[in-house]
Structure formats: structure tokens, C-alpha cells
PDB file of C-alpha atoms in Angstrom:
ATOM      1  CA  GLY A   1       0.000   0.000   0.000  1.00 41.00           C
ATOM      2  CA  PRO A   2       0.982   3.662   0.027  1.00 41.00           C
ATOM      3  CA  ASN A   3       2.504   3.340   3.525  1.00 39.00           C
ATOM      4  CA  SER A   4       4.946   0.532   2.681  1.00 37.00           C
ATOM      5  CA  LEU A   5       8.625   1.356   2.506  1.00 36.00           C
ATOM      6  CA  GLY A   6       9.174  -0.815  -0.532  1.00 36.00           C
ATOM      7  CA  SER A   7      12.668  -2.188  -0.983  1.00 36.00           C
ATOM      8  CA  LYS A   8      14.348   0.983   0.311  1.00 37.00           C
ATOM      9  CA  VAL A   9      15.350   0.531   3.929  1.00 38.00           C
ATOM     10  CA  VAL A  10      15.435   3.836   5.771  1.00 37.00           C
ATOM     11  CA  GLY A  11      18.910   4.500   7.181  1.00 42.00           C
ATOM     12  CA  ALA A  12      20.601   2.118   4.751  1.00 49.00           C
ATOM     13  CA  ASN A  13      21.932   4.916   2.556  1.00 54.00           C
ATOM     14  CA  MET A  14      25.369   3.822   1.618  1.00 88.00           C
ATOM     15  CA  ILE A  15      28.727   4.875   0.442  1.00 93.00           C
ATOM     16  CA  LYS A  16      29.275   2.625  -2.562  1.00 93.00           C
ATOM     17  CA  ALA A  17      32.976   3.328  -3.039  1.00 94.00           C
ATOM     18  CA  VAL A  18      35.840   5.620  -2.147  1.00 96.00           C
ATOM     19  CA  ILE A  19      38.090   6.247  -5.133  1.00 97.00           C
ATOM     20  CA  VAL A  20      41.163   8.465  -5.129  1.00 97.00           C
ATOM     21  CA  VAL A  21      42.648   9.098  -8.562  1.00 97.00           C
ATOM     22  CA  ASN A  22      45.385  11.422  -9.691  1.00 96.00           C
ATOM     23  CA  ASN A  23      44.999  14.080 -12.393  1.00 95.00           C
ATOM     24  CA  HIS A  24      45.820  11.435 -15.034  1.00 96.00           C
ATOM     25  CA  GLY A  25      43.124   9.024 -13.842  1.00 95.00           C
ATOM     26  CA  LYS A  26      45.523   6.600 -12.156  1.00 96.00           C
ATOM     27  CA  ALA A  27      43.908   5.013  -9.093  1.00 96.00           C
ATOM     28  CA  ARG A  28      45.756   5.702  -5.838  1.00 96.00           C
ATOM     29  CA  LEU A  29      43.168   4.336  -3.385  1.00 96.00           C
ATOM     30  CA  VAL A  30      40.132   2.221  -4.188  1.00 95.00           C
ATOM     31  CA  LYS A  31      37.700   0.742  -1.692  1.00 95.00           C
ATOM     32  CA  PHE A  32      34.413  -0.755  -2.902  1.00 93.00           C
ATOM     33  CA  TYR A  33      31.649  -1.084  -0.310  1.00 92.00           C
ATOM     34  CA  GLN A  34      29.015  -2.159  -2.811  1.00 88.00           C
ATOM     35  CA  ASN A  35      30.191  -5.185  -4.717  1.00 84.00           C
ATOM     36  CA  VAL A  36      31.413  -4.875  -8.288  1.00 87.00           C
ATOM     37  CA  ASP A  37      31.746  -8.367  -9.732  1.00 85.00           C
ATOM     38  CA  SER A  38      35.078  -8.477 -11.523  1.00 90.00           C
ATOM     39  CA  VAL A  39      38.382  -6.664 -11.639  1.00 91.00           C
ATOM     40  CA  SER A  40      37.584  -5.474 -15.166  1.00 92.00           C
ATOM     41  CA  ALA A  41      34.227  -4.093 -13.959  1.00 92.00           C
ATOM     42  CA  GLN A  42      36.046  -2.319 -11.112  1.00 94.00           C
ATOM     43  CA  GLN A  43      38.513  -0.809 -13.608  1.00 95.00           C
ATOM     44  CA  SER A  44      35.544   0.305 -15.699  1.00 94.00           C
ATOM     45  CA  VAL A  45      33.949   2.016 -12.672  1.00 94.00           C
ATOM     46  CA  ILE A  46      37.219   3.809 -11.837  1.00 95.00           C
ATOM     47  CA  ARG A  47      37.609   4.961 -15.464  1.00 95.00           C
ATOM     48  CA  ARG A  48      34.001   6.143 -15.646  1.00 93.00           C
ATOM     49  CA  VAL A  49      34.246   8.013 -12.328  1.00 93.00           C
ATOM     50  CA  PHE A  50      37.431   9.783 -13.435  1.00 95.00           C
ATOM     51  CA  GLN A  51      35.895  10.709 -16.815  1.00 94.00           C
ATOM     52  CA  GLN A  52      32.994  12.346 -15.002  1.00 92.00           C
ATOM     53  CA  VAL A  53      34.914  14.322 -12.365  1.00 94.00           C
ATOM     54  CA  GLY A  54      38.213  14.901 -14.181  1.00 92.00           C
ATOM     55  CA  GLN A  55      36.660  16.993 -16.942  1.00 89.00           C
ATOM     56  CA  ARG A  56      34.848  19.380 -14.609  1.00 90.00           C
ATOM     57  CA  PRO A  57      36.385  22.811 -14.016  1.00 88.00           C
ATOM     58  CA  ASP A  58      37.295  23.444 -10.377  1.00 84.00           C
ATOM     59  CA  SER A  59      34.720  26.260 -10.373  1.00 87.00           C
ATOM     60  CA  PHE A  60      31.885  23.711 -10.727  1.00 89.00           C
ATOM     61  CA  CYS A  61      30.114  22.313  -7.672  1.00 88.00           C
ATOM     62  CA  ASN A  62      31.634  19.200  -6.129  1.00 92.00           C
ATOM     63  CA  TYR A  63      28.812  16.744  -6.741  1.00 89.00           C
ATOM     64  CA  LEU A  64      27.022  15.322  -9.727  1.00 88.00           C
ATOM     65  CA  GLU A  65      24.537  12.616 -10.555  1.00 87.00           C
ATOM     66  CA  GLY A  66      26.845   9.759 -11.447  1.00 78.00           C
ATOM     67  CA  SER A  67      26.471   7.496 -14.436  1.00 78.00           C
ATOM     68  CA  VAL A  68      27.752   4.153 -13.141  1.00 85.00           C
ATOM     69  CA  PRO A  69      25.787   1.274 -14.724  1.00 85.00           C
ATOM     70  CA  GLU A  70      27.239  -1.236 -12.240  1.00 85.00           C
ATOM     71  CA  TRP A  71      25.245   0.515  -9.481  1.00 84.00           C
ATOM     72  CA  GLY A  72      22.173   1.643 -11.408  1.00 80.00           C
ATOM     73  CA  ASP A  73      20.867   5.203 -11.608  1.00 80.00           C
ATOM     74  CA  ASP A  74      20.820   5.904  -7.906  1.00 84.00           C
ATOM     75  CA  VAL A  75      24.381   7.234  -7.601  1.00 90.00           C
ATOM     76  CA  LYS A  76      25.950  10.588  -6.811  1.00 93.00           C
ATOM     77  CA  LEU A  77      29.645  11.334  -7.150  1.00 94.00           C
ATOM     78  CA  ILE A  78      30.810  13.749  -4.485  1.00 95.00           C
ATOM     79  CA  TYR A  79      34.434  14.808  -4.645  1.00 96.00           C
ATOM     80  CA  ARG A  80      37.132  17.238  -3.671  1.00 95.00           C
ATOM     81  CA  HIS A  81      40.133  18.053  -5.854  1.00 95.00           C
ATOM     82  CA  TYR A  82      43.354  18.650  -3.900  1.00 91.00           C
ATOM     83  CA  ALA A  83      46.536  19.402  -5.888  1.00 88.00           C
ATOM     84  CA  THR A  84      47.180  16.224  -7.926  1.00 92.00           C
ATOM     85  CA  LEU A  85      44.383  14.075  -6.456  1.00 95.00           C
ATOM     86  CA  TYR A  86      40.630  13.695  -6.733  1.00 96.00           C
ATOM     87  CA  PHE A  87      39.005  12.192  -3.627  1.00 97.00           C
ATOM     88  CA  VAL A  88      35.700  10.779  -4.900  1.00 97.00           C
ATOM     89  CA  PHE A  89      32.953   9.218  -2.781  1.00 96.00           C
ATOM     90  CA  ALA A  90      30.323   7.367  -4.831  1.00 94.00           C
ATOM     91  CA  VAL A  91      27.180   7.426  -2.705  1.00 93.00           C
ATOM     92  CA  ASP A  92      23.498   6.610  -2.721  1.00 90.00           C
ATOM     93  CA  SER A  93      21.569   9.560  -4.177  1.00 88.00           C
ATOM     94  CA  GLN A  94      19.842  10.111  -0.803  1.00 87.00           C
ATOM     95  CA  GLU A  95      23.118  10.977   0.951  1.00 87.00           C
ATOM     96  CA  SER A  96      23.747  14.588   1.958  1.00 88.00           C
ATOM     97  CA  ASP A  97      26.125  16.375  -0.422  1.00 90.00           C
ATOM     98  CA  LEU A  98      27.472  18.656   2.300  1.00 92.00           C
ATOM     99  CA  GLY A  99      27.748  15.799   4.804  1.00 92.00           C
ATOM    100  CA  ILE A 100      29.876  13.777   2.375  1.00 93.00           C
ATOM    101  CA  LEU A 101      32.003  16.825   1.454  1.00 94.00           C
ATOM    102  CA  ASP A 102      32.678  17.246   5.192  1.00 93.00           C
ATOM    103  CA  LEU A 103      33.535  13.543   5.437  1.00 94.00           C
ATOM    104  CA  ILE A 104      36.076  13.875   2.601  1.00 95.00           C
ATOM    105  CA  GLN A 105      37.577  16.864   4.423  1.00 95.00           C
ATOM    106  CA  VAL A 106      37.847  14.818   7.655  1.00 94.00           C
ATOM    107  CA  PHE A 107      39.523  11.953   5.744  1.00 95.00           C
ATOM    108  CA  VAL A 108      42.076  14.288   4.123  1.00 95.00           C
ATOM    109  CA  GLU A 109      42.772  16.108   7.420  1.00 94.00           C
ATOM    110  CA  ALA A 110      43.349  12.760   9.160  1.00 94.00           C
ATOM    111  CA  LEU A 111      45.756  11.730   6.374  1.00 95.00           C
ATOM    112  CA  ASP A 112      47.522  15.105   6.665  1.00 93.00           C
ATOM    113  CA  LYS A 113      48.067  14.525  10.388  1.00 91.00           C
ATOM    114  CA  CYS A 114      49.315  10.950   9.832  1.00 90.00           C
ATOM    115  CA  PHE A 115      51.746  11.860   7.068  1.00 90.00           C
ATOM    116  CA  GLU A 116      52.513  15.508   7.932  1.00 88.00           C
ATOM    117  CA  ASN A 117      51.038  16.889   4.708  1.00 86.00           C
ATOM    118  CA  VAL A 118      49.900  13.858   2.762  1.00 90.00           C
ATOM    119  CA  CYS A 119      51.044  13.575  -0.836  1.00 91.00           C
ATOM    120  CA  GLU A 120      50.426  11.147  -3.665  1.00 94.00           C
ATOM    121  CA  LEU A 121      53.534   9.097  -2.754  1.00 94.00           C
ATOM    122  CA  ASP A 122      52.109   8.407   0.715  1.00 94.00           C
ATOM    123  CA  LEU A 123      49.057   6.798  -0.877  1.00 94.00           C
ATOM    124  CA  ILE A 124      51.327   4.638  -3.043  1.00 93.00           C
ATOM    125  CA  PHE A 125      53.937   3.552  -0.477  1.00 94.00           C
ATOM    126  CA  HIS A 126      51.767   3.476   2.661  1.00 93.00           C
ATOM    127  CA  SER A 127      48.466   2.187   1.321  1.00 93.00           C
ATOM    128  CA  ASP A 128      48.027  -0.040   4.395  1.00 91.00           C
ATOM    129  CA  ARG A 129      48.044   3.015   6.690  1.00 92.00           C
ATOM    130  CA  VAL A 130      45.765   4.948   4.334  1.00 94.00           C
ATOM    131  CA  HIS A 131      43.270   2.057   4.366  1.00 94.00           C
ATOM    132  CA  TYR A 132      43.481   1.940   8.154  1.00 92.00           C
ATOM    133  CA  VAL A 133      42.552   5.640   8.374  1.00 93.00           C
ATOM    134  CA  LEU A 134      39.641   5.086   5.985  1.00 94.00           C
ATOM    135  CA  ASP A 135      38.462   2.078   8.022  1.00 92.00           C
ATOM    136  CA  GLU A 136      38.288   4.295  11.123  1.00 90.00           C
ATOM    137  CA  ILE A 137      35.850   6.558   9.252  1.00 91.00           C
ATOM    138  CA  ILE A 138      33.779   4.152   7.110  1.00 91.00           C
ATOM    139  CA  MET A 139      32.901   0.497   7.639  1.00 87.00           C
ATOM    140  CA  ALA A 140      30.741  -1.539   5.249  1.00 84.00           C
ATOM    141  CA  GLY A 141      29.653   1.639   3.489  1.00 85.00           C
ATOM    142  CA  MET A 142      28.345   3.277   6.661  1.00 85.00           C
ATOM    143  CA  VAL A 143      29.921   6.288   8.366  1.00 87.00           C
ATOM    144  CA  LEU A 144      31.476   5.214  11.684  1.00 84.00           C
ATOM    145  CA  GLU A 145      33.218   8.332  12.896  1.00 78.00           C
ATOM    146  CA  THR A 146      33.403  11.970  11.825  1.00 81.00           C
ATOM    147  CA  ASN A 147      35.227  13.446  14.820  1.00 85.00           C
ATOM    148  CA  ILE A 148      38.838  14.063  13.782  1.00 87.00           C
ATOM    149  CA  VAL A 149      40.057  13.843  17.417  1.00 88.00           C
ATOM    150  CA  ASN A 150      38.577  10.344  17.867  1.00 88.00           C
ATOM    151  CA  ILE A 151      39.931   9.222  14.496  1.00 89.00           C
ATOM    152  CA  LEU A 152      43.459  10.433  15.281  1.00 88.00           C
ATOM    153  CA  GLN A 153      43.299   8.865  18.757  1.00 90.00           C
ATOM    154  CA  ALA A 154      42.434   5.463  17.240  1.00 89.00           C
ATOM    155  CA  ILE A 155      45.213   5.818  14.655  1.00 85.00           C
ATOM    156  CA  ASN A 156      47.754   6.800  17.348  1.00 85.00           C
ATOM    157  CA  ASP A 157      46.683   3.855  19.527  1.00 87.00           C
ATOM    158  CA  GLN A 158      47.106   1.486  16.588  1.00 84.00           C
ATOM    159  CA  HIS A 159      50.521   2.994  15.757  1.00 81.00           C
ATOM    160  CA  ARG A 160      51.678   2.561  19.384  1.00 86.00           C
ATOM    161  CA  MET A 161      50.572  -1.096  19.387  1.00 86.00           C
ATOM    162  CA  HIS A 162      52.388  -1.623  16.086  1.00 81.00           C
ATOM    163  CA  MET A 163      55.590  -0.058  17.454  1.00 84.00           C
ATOM    164  CA  ALA A 164      55.364  -2.125  20.663  1.00 87.00           C
ATOM    165  CA  SER A 165      54.986  -5.361  18.686  1.00 85.00           C
ATOM    166  CA  ASN A 166      57.995  -4.409  16.539  1.00 81.00           C
ATOM    167  CA  LYS A 167      60.123  -3.901  19.665  1.00 81.00           C
ATOM    168  CA  ALA A 168      59.100  -7.364  20.852  1.00 74.00           C
ATOM    169  CA  GLN A 169      60.297  -8.874  17.552  1.00 65.00           C
ATOM    170  CA  PRO A 170      63.405  -6.999  16.392  1.00 58.00           C
ATOM    171  CA  GLY A 171      63.795  -6.688  12.656  1.00 53.00           C
ATOM    172  CA  THR A 172      60.223  -7.556  11.699  1.00 48.00           C
ATOM    173  CA  GLY A 173      58.894  -4.019  11.606  1.00 46.00           C
ATOM    174  CA  ASN A 174      61.482  -2.660   9.215  1.00 43.00           C
ATOM    175  CA  ALA A 175      59.728  -1.120   6.198  1.00 44.00           C
ATOM    176  CA  VAL A 176      62.669  -2.067   3.979  1.00 41.00           C
ATOM    177  CA  GLY A 177      62.215  -5.718   4.971  1.00 39.00           C
ATOM    178  CA  ARG A 178      58.706  -5.615   3.503  1.00 40.00           C
ATOM    179  CA  GLY A 179      59.997  -4.552   0.113  1.00 42.00           C
ATOM    180  CA  ARG A 180      58.901  -0.946   0.485  1.00 42.00           C
ATOM    181  CA  PRO A 181      61.105   2.121   0.502  1.00 42.00           C
ATOM    182  CA  SER A 182      61.942   3.459   3.920  1.00 40.00           C
ATOM    183  CA  PRO A 183      59.673   6.403   4.756  1.00 42.00           C
ATOM    184  CA  HIS A 184      62.764   8.345   5.818  1.00 43.00           C
ATOM    185  CA  GLY A 185      64.647   7.735   2.578  1.00 42.00           C
ATOM    186  CA  ALA A 186      61.820   8.383   0.131  1.00 43.00           C
ATOM    187  CA  ALA A 187      62.022  11.695  -1.667  1.00 44.00           C
ATOM    188  CA  ARG A 188      58.886  13.724  -0.996  1.00 46.00           C
ATOM    189  CA  PRO A 189      57.536  16.428  -3.221  1.00 46.00           C
ATOM    190  CA  PRO A 190      56.945  19.727  -1.446  1.00 45.00           C
ATOM    191  CA  PRO A 191      53.886  19.705   0.824  1.00 47.00           C
ATOM    192  CA  GLY A 192      50.767  21.269  -0.510  1.00 50.00           C
ATOM    193  CA  LEU A 193      48.169  18.546  -1.044  1.00 48.00           C
TER     194      LEU A 193
END
């Protein structure tokens, strides 16, 4: 009848994906919360998202009705463009544009605090830490935490536990031993992201 909710569950509005691409469309962080079947379909989504946001002048508003067939018509792309990176949240069309823009800002501020001015190289060489920060903010497509103080506290706690476990097992926590460049030896472009 007219009072039924239909298939739309109130409160189930979701973030479908978080996609960070550089100015050339190269993915630097991808997290799908709504399943996309295959790797090729995921690549297609990333390409399509970049085509839609990458061509927009910075003077345009930061959200648009997305055209992503893998998710149907009910998608908005909400993004912020910082220096060389687009931070794009693909969301259910019911989500608040301003709320998601704030969430992107919180995510970037948390990354800035973790990496002392985050840059594209941090996303490449420290993707595990970047994913950890994102997981403090979003879980299963739902917003967990928006308070930057709580997010940074959780990240600092996790970092302390990581450092303590490395002290207990000398040599295992060395970034070089994991086949990644040492964070102290990696050349960093000037801050400004």
C-alpha cells in the first residue's frame, strides 16, 4: 500500500565506493563497499568516475549525478580536488552532499596529520596506513566516525601497538624488509596537497 517502505530501507543509505585518482586518472586508493563483480568491472567504474569528475572545471560544484551502470541510476559522485588528487565518494543519491564533502575533508585532514602533509607518494607507499585511516571513518559503506580527534586517537593507539609489537620482535617491523622504501629515505615532493 501507500505506507509501505518498498525495498528501500530507511537509514541504509550507503557509500558505494571511495576512489582516489590522480589528475591522469591513475587510481591511488580504491575501496568498494558495494560489490562490483570483476576486476575489469572495477577498472571500468574507476575509469568512468574519473571521466565524469576529471573533466569538470574546479569552479563547478563538487557533486554530480553519477552514471555508473554497475550501481544503477541511484548514484551521486561527491568529490574534492586537492593538488594532484581527486578524492571521490560514490554514494546513494539520498546521501547529503554537504555531509559527504565534510567527510572527505575529515579523511584528508586525518591523512595530513598521519603523514605531515599527505602527498600522492604516501598513498602509493603506505596504502596499508591509508586504508586503516579510511576504516576508522567508514565500515561496510556506513559512516562510523566523523570526529577528527577520535579518528586520530584510534590511529595513534594502533601505531603505538604496532611499534610495541615491533620492539618485541626486532627486525620484523622494518619497512625495507617488507619490500617498500623506507619512509625516511623516500624523496617527498613539497607539501601542498
